Amino acid sequence: SLPRHLFYYFVDHPMVTRDEIFSIFWPKMAVKEATNVFHVTKRKISERLGHELTNYSSGFYIHSPKLHIHYDARLFEESVDEAIENEIDAPHLYYRAIQLYRSDFLPYISMPWVEERRAALQQKYAQALINLGRYYLGINDLDVALGYLMRAISVKPDWEDVHQDVM
């Protein structure tokens, strides 16, 4: 599981230092030992992919230019961020974001970095649902609005203002 977890970390973090990696994966290990485990693990990933996942440049591990990453979590976040900045296209962008969010982020992994990332993505998902629900409230399409708002409540049941919107 270690190579898979490190792979997920690299995909989710396009620019990361060795110290950051070590603090996440081997916080109690001496630097020499952590370096050895890191390089062995990284080599296993590269062997599986058939080429390097990362390049090392100026103190950072960055995605290899040989790698083309289609990453739904990043596309989801870009859609939400763009919707926040672009009010005119916001409904379309929130809808696209909601379609990209198929399930919680890496649901079977319980590492702290994954749990934090999962919570942040879930927060953005709930906000996209709420914003789209409120958009439909504003144009008086109550059935569609109710659907989005109820989905938001299922994700974040403690948000009282969403309950008020539903009522």
C-alpha positions as a Markdown table, in Angstrom:
| # | Residue | x | y | z |
|---|---|---|---|---|
| 1 | Ser | 0.0 | 0.0 | 0.0 |
| 2 | Leu | 2.9 | 2.4 | 0.6 |
| 3 | Pro | 3.7 | 2.9 | -3.2 |
| 4 | Arg | 0.0 | 3.4 | -3.9 |
| 5 | His | -0.3 | 6.0 | -1.1 |
| 6 | Leu | 2.8 | 7.8 | -2.2 |
| 7 | Phe | 1.6 | 7.8 | -5.8 |
| 8 | Tyr | -1.7 | 9.4 | -4.7 |
| 9 | Tyr | 0.2 | 12.0 | -2.7 |
| 10 | Phe | 2.4 | 12.9 | -5.7 |
| 11 | Val | -0.6 | 13.2 | -8.0 |
| 12 | Asp | -2.4 | 15.4 | -5.4 |
| 13 | His | 0.7 | 17.5 | -4.7 |
| 14 | Pro | 2.3 | 18.7 | -8.0 |
| 15 | Met | 5.1 | 20.4 | -6.2 |
| 16 | Val | 6.4 | 19.1 | -2.9 |
| 17 | Thr | 9.7 | 19.0 | -1.0 |
| 18 | Arg | 11.4 | 15.9 | 0.4 |
| 19 | Asp | 10.9 | 17.2 | 3.9 |
| 20 | Glu | 7.2 | 17.5 | 3.4 |
| 21 | Ile | 7.0 | 13.9 | 2.1 |
| 22 | Phe | 9.1 | 12.6 | 5.0 |
| 23 | Ser | 6.9 | 14.4 | 7.5 |
| 24 | Ile | 3.8 | 12.8 | 6.0 |
| 25 | Phe | 5.0 | 9.2 | 5.5 |
| 26 | Trp | 8.0 | 8.7 | 7.8 |
| 27 | Pro | 7.8 | 11.3 | 10.6 |
| 28 | Lys | 9.6 | 9.2 | 13.2 |
| 29 | Met | 12.3 | 7.7 | 10.9 |
| 30 | Ala | 15.8 | 9.1 | 10.7 |
| 31 | Val | 16.5 | 11.0 | 7.5 |
| 32 | Lys | 18.9 | 8.4 | 6.2 |
| 33 | Glu | 16.4 | 5.6 | 6.7 |
| 34 | Ala | 13.5 | 7.6 | 5.3 |
| 35 | Thr | 15.6 | 8.5 | 2.3 |
| 36 | Asn | 16.2 | 4.9 | 1.6 |
| 37 | Val | 12.6 | 3.8 | 2.0 |
| 38 | Phe | 11.5 | 6.8 | -0.1 |
| 39 | His | 13.7 | 6.0 | -3.1 |
| 40 | Val | 12.8 | 2.3 | -3.0 |
| 41 | Thr | 9.1 | 3.2 | -2.9 |
| 42 | Lys | 9.5 | 5.8 | -5.6 |
| 43 | Arg | 11.3 | 3.3 | -7.8 |
| 44 | Lys | 8.4 | 0.8 | -7.3 |
| 45 | Ile | 6.0 | 3.4 | -8.6 |
| 46 | Ser | 8.2 | 4.2 | -11.6 |
| 47 | Glu | 8.6 | 0.5 | -12.5 |
| 48 | Arg | 4.8 | 0.1 | -12.4 |
| 49 | Leu | 4.2 | 3.2 | -14.6 |
| 50 | Gly | 7.1 | 2.4 | -16.9 |
| 51 | His | 8.6 | 5.9 | -16.4 |
| 52 | Glu | 9.3 | 8.4 | -13.7 |
| 53 | Leu | 6.4 | 9.9 | -11.9 |
| 54 | Thr | 8.4 | 12.9 | -10.7 |
| 55 | Asn | 11.4 | 15.0 | -11.5 |
| 56 | Tyr | 13.5 | 16.7 | -8.9 |
| 57 | Ser | 14.1 | 20.4 | -9.5 |
| 58 | Ser | 15.2 | 23.3 | -7.3 |
| 59 | Gly | 14.4 | 21.3 | -4.1 |
| 60 | Phe | 11.0 | 20.2 | -5.3 |
| 61 | Tyr | 9.6 | 17.0 | -6.6 |
| 62 | Ile | 7.3 | 18.0 | -9.5 |
| 63 | His | 5.3 | 15.9 | -12.0 |
| 64 | Ser | 7.3 | 14.4 | -14.8 |
| 65 | Pro | 6.6 | 16.1 | -18.2 |
| 66 | Lys | 6.2 | 12.6 | -19.6 |
| 67 | Leu | 3.1 | 12.1 | -17.4 |
| 68 | His | -0.3 | 13.4 | -18.5 |
| 69 | Ile | -2.5 | 13.5 | -15.5 |
| 70 | His | -6.3 | 13.7 | -15.8 |
| 71 | Tyr | -7.2 | 14.3 | -12.2 |
| 72 | Asp | -10.9 | 14.6 | -11.3 |
| 73 | Ala | -10.3 | 16.2 | -7.9 |
| 74 | Arg | -8.2 | 19.0 | -9.5 |
| 75 | Leu | -10.8 | 19.5 | -12.2 |
| 76 | Phe | -13.5 | 19.6 | -9.5 |
| 77 | Glu | -11.7 | 22.3 | -7.6 |
| 78 | Glu | -11.0 | 24.3 | -10.7 |
| 79 | Ser | -14.7 | 24.3 | -11.6 |
| 80 | Val | -15.7 | 25.5 | -8.1 |
| 81 | Asp | -13.0 | 28.2 | -8.1 |
| 82 | Glu | -13.9 | 29.4 | -11.5 |
| 83 | Ala | -17.6 | 29.5 | -10.5 |
| 84 | Ile | -16.8 | 31.7 | -7.5 |
| 85 | Glu | -14.9 | 34.1 | -9.8 |
| 86 | Asn | -17.3 | 34.0 | -12.7 |
| 87 | Glu | -20.9 | 34.8 | -11.6 |
| 88 | Ile | -22.4 | 34.6 | -15.1 |
| 89 | Asp | -21.2 | 31.0 | -15.8 |
| 90 | Ala | -21.4 | 29.9 | -12.1 |
| 91 | Pro | -24.5 | 27.7 | -12.5 |
| 92 | His | -22.9 | 25.8 | -15.3 |
| 93 | Leu | -19.6 | 25.5 | -13.5 |
| 94 | Tyr | -21.1 | 24.4 | -10.2 |
| 95 | Tyr | -23.1 | 21.8 | -12.2 |
| 96 | Arg | -19.9 | 20.5 | -13.8 |
| 97 | Ala | -18.2 | 20.4 | -10.4 |
| 98 | Ile | -21.0 | 18.4 | -8.9 |
| 99 | Gln | -20.8 | 15.9 | -11.8 |
| 100 | Leu | -17.1 | 15.4 | -11.2 |
| 101 | Tyr | -17.6 | 14.7 | -7.5 |
| 102 | Arg | -18.5 | 11.0 | -7.6 |
| 103 | Ser | -17.6 | 10.0 | -4.1 |
| 104 | Asp | -15.4 | 11.1 | -1.2 |
| 105 | Phe | -11.7 | 11.4 | -1.8 |
| 106 | Leu | -9.8 | 8.1 | -1.3 |
| 107 | Pro | -12.5 | 6.8 | 1.0 |
| 108 | Tyr | -10.6 | 3.7 | 2.1 |
| 109 | Ile | -7.4 | 5.5 | 3.2 |
| 110 | Ser | -7.2 | 7.0 | 6.7 |
| 111 | Met | -3.9 | 8.9 | 6.6 |
| 112 | Pro | -4.1 | 12.4 | 8.0 |
| 113 | Trp | -3.3 | 14.1 | 4.7 |
| 114 | Val | -6.0 | 12.2 | 3.0 |
| 115 | Glu | -8.6 | 12.9 | 5.7 |
| 116 | Glu | -7.8 | 16.7 | 5.6 |
| 117 | Arg | -8.0 | 16.7 | 1.8 |
| 118 | Arg | -11.3 | 14.7 | 1.9 |
| 119 | Ala | -12.9 | 17.1 | 4.3 |
| 120 | Ala | -11.8 | 20.1 | 2.2 |
| 121 | Leu | -13.2 | 18.6 | -1.0 |
| 122 | Gln | -16.4 | 17.6 | 0.8 |
| 123 | Gln | -16.8 | 21.2 | 2.0 |
| 124 | Lys | -16.4 | 22.5 | -1.6 |
| 125 | Tyr | -18.9 | 19.9 | -2.8 |
| 126 | Ala | -21.5 | 21.0 | -0.3 |
| 127 | Gln | -20.9 | 24.6 | -1.1 |
| 128 | Ala | -21.4 | 23.9 | -4.8 |
| 129 | Leu | -24.7 | 22.1 | -4.1 |
| 130 | Ile | -25.9 | 25.0 | -1.9 |
| 131 | Asn | -24.9 | 27.6 | -4.5 |
| 132 | Leu | -26.6 | 25.7 | -7.3 |
| 133 | Gly | -29.7 | 25.2 | -5.1 |
| 134 | Arg | -29.9 | 28.8 | -4.2 |
| 135 | Tyr | -29.5 | 29.7 | -7.9 |
| 136 | Tyr | -32.6 | 27.6 | -8.7 |
| 137 | Leu | -34.4 | 29.2 | -5.7 |
| 138 | Gly | -33.7 | 32.6 | -7.3 |
| 139 | Ile | -35.2 | 31.6 | -10.6 |
| 140 | Asn | -38.1 | 30.0 | -8.8 |
| 141 | Asp | -37.4 | 26.4 | -9.9 |
| 142 | Leu | -38.3 | 25.0 | -6.5 |
| 143 | Asp | -38.1 | 21.3 | -7.3 |
| 144 | Val | -34.6 | 21.5 | -8.7 |
| 145 | Ala | -33.5 | 23.8 | -5.9 |
| 146 | Leu | -34.9 | 21.4 | -3.3 |
| 147 | Gly | -33.0 | 18.5 | -4.9 |
| 148 | Tyr | -29.6 | 20.3 | -4.6 |
| 149 | Leu | -30.3 | 21.6 | -1.1 |
| 150 | Met | -31.3 | 18.2 | 0.2 |
| 151 | Arg | -28.1 | 16.7 | -1.2 |
| 152 | Ala | -26.2 | 19.5 | 0.5 |
| 153 | Ile | -27.9 | 18.7 | 3.8 |
| 154 | Ser | -26.9 | 15.0 | 3.4 |
| 155 | Val | -23.3 | 16.1 | 3.1 |
| 156 | Lys | -23.3 | 18.8 | 5.8 |
| 157 | Pro | -26.4 | 18.2 | 8.0 |
| 158 | Asp | -25.2 | 20.8 | 10.6 |
| 159 | Trp | -25.6 | 23.8 | 8.3 |
| 160 | Glu | -28.7 | 25.5 | 9.6 |
| 161 | Asp | -29.0 | 28.1 | 6.9 |
| 162 | Val | -29.4 | 25.3 | 4.3 |
| 163 | His | -32.2 | 23.8 | 6.4 |
| 164 | Gln | -33.9 | 27.3 | 6.3 |
| 165 | Asp | -33.5 | 27.4 | 2.5 |
| 166 | Val | -35.3 | 24.0 | 2.3 |
| 167 | Met | -38.1 | 25.1 | 4.5 |
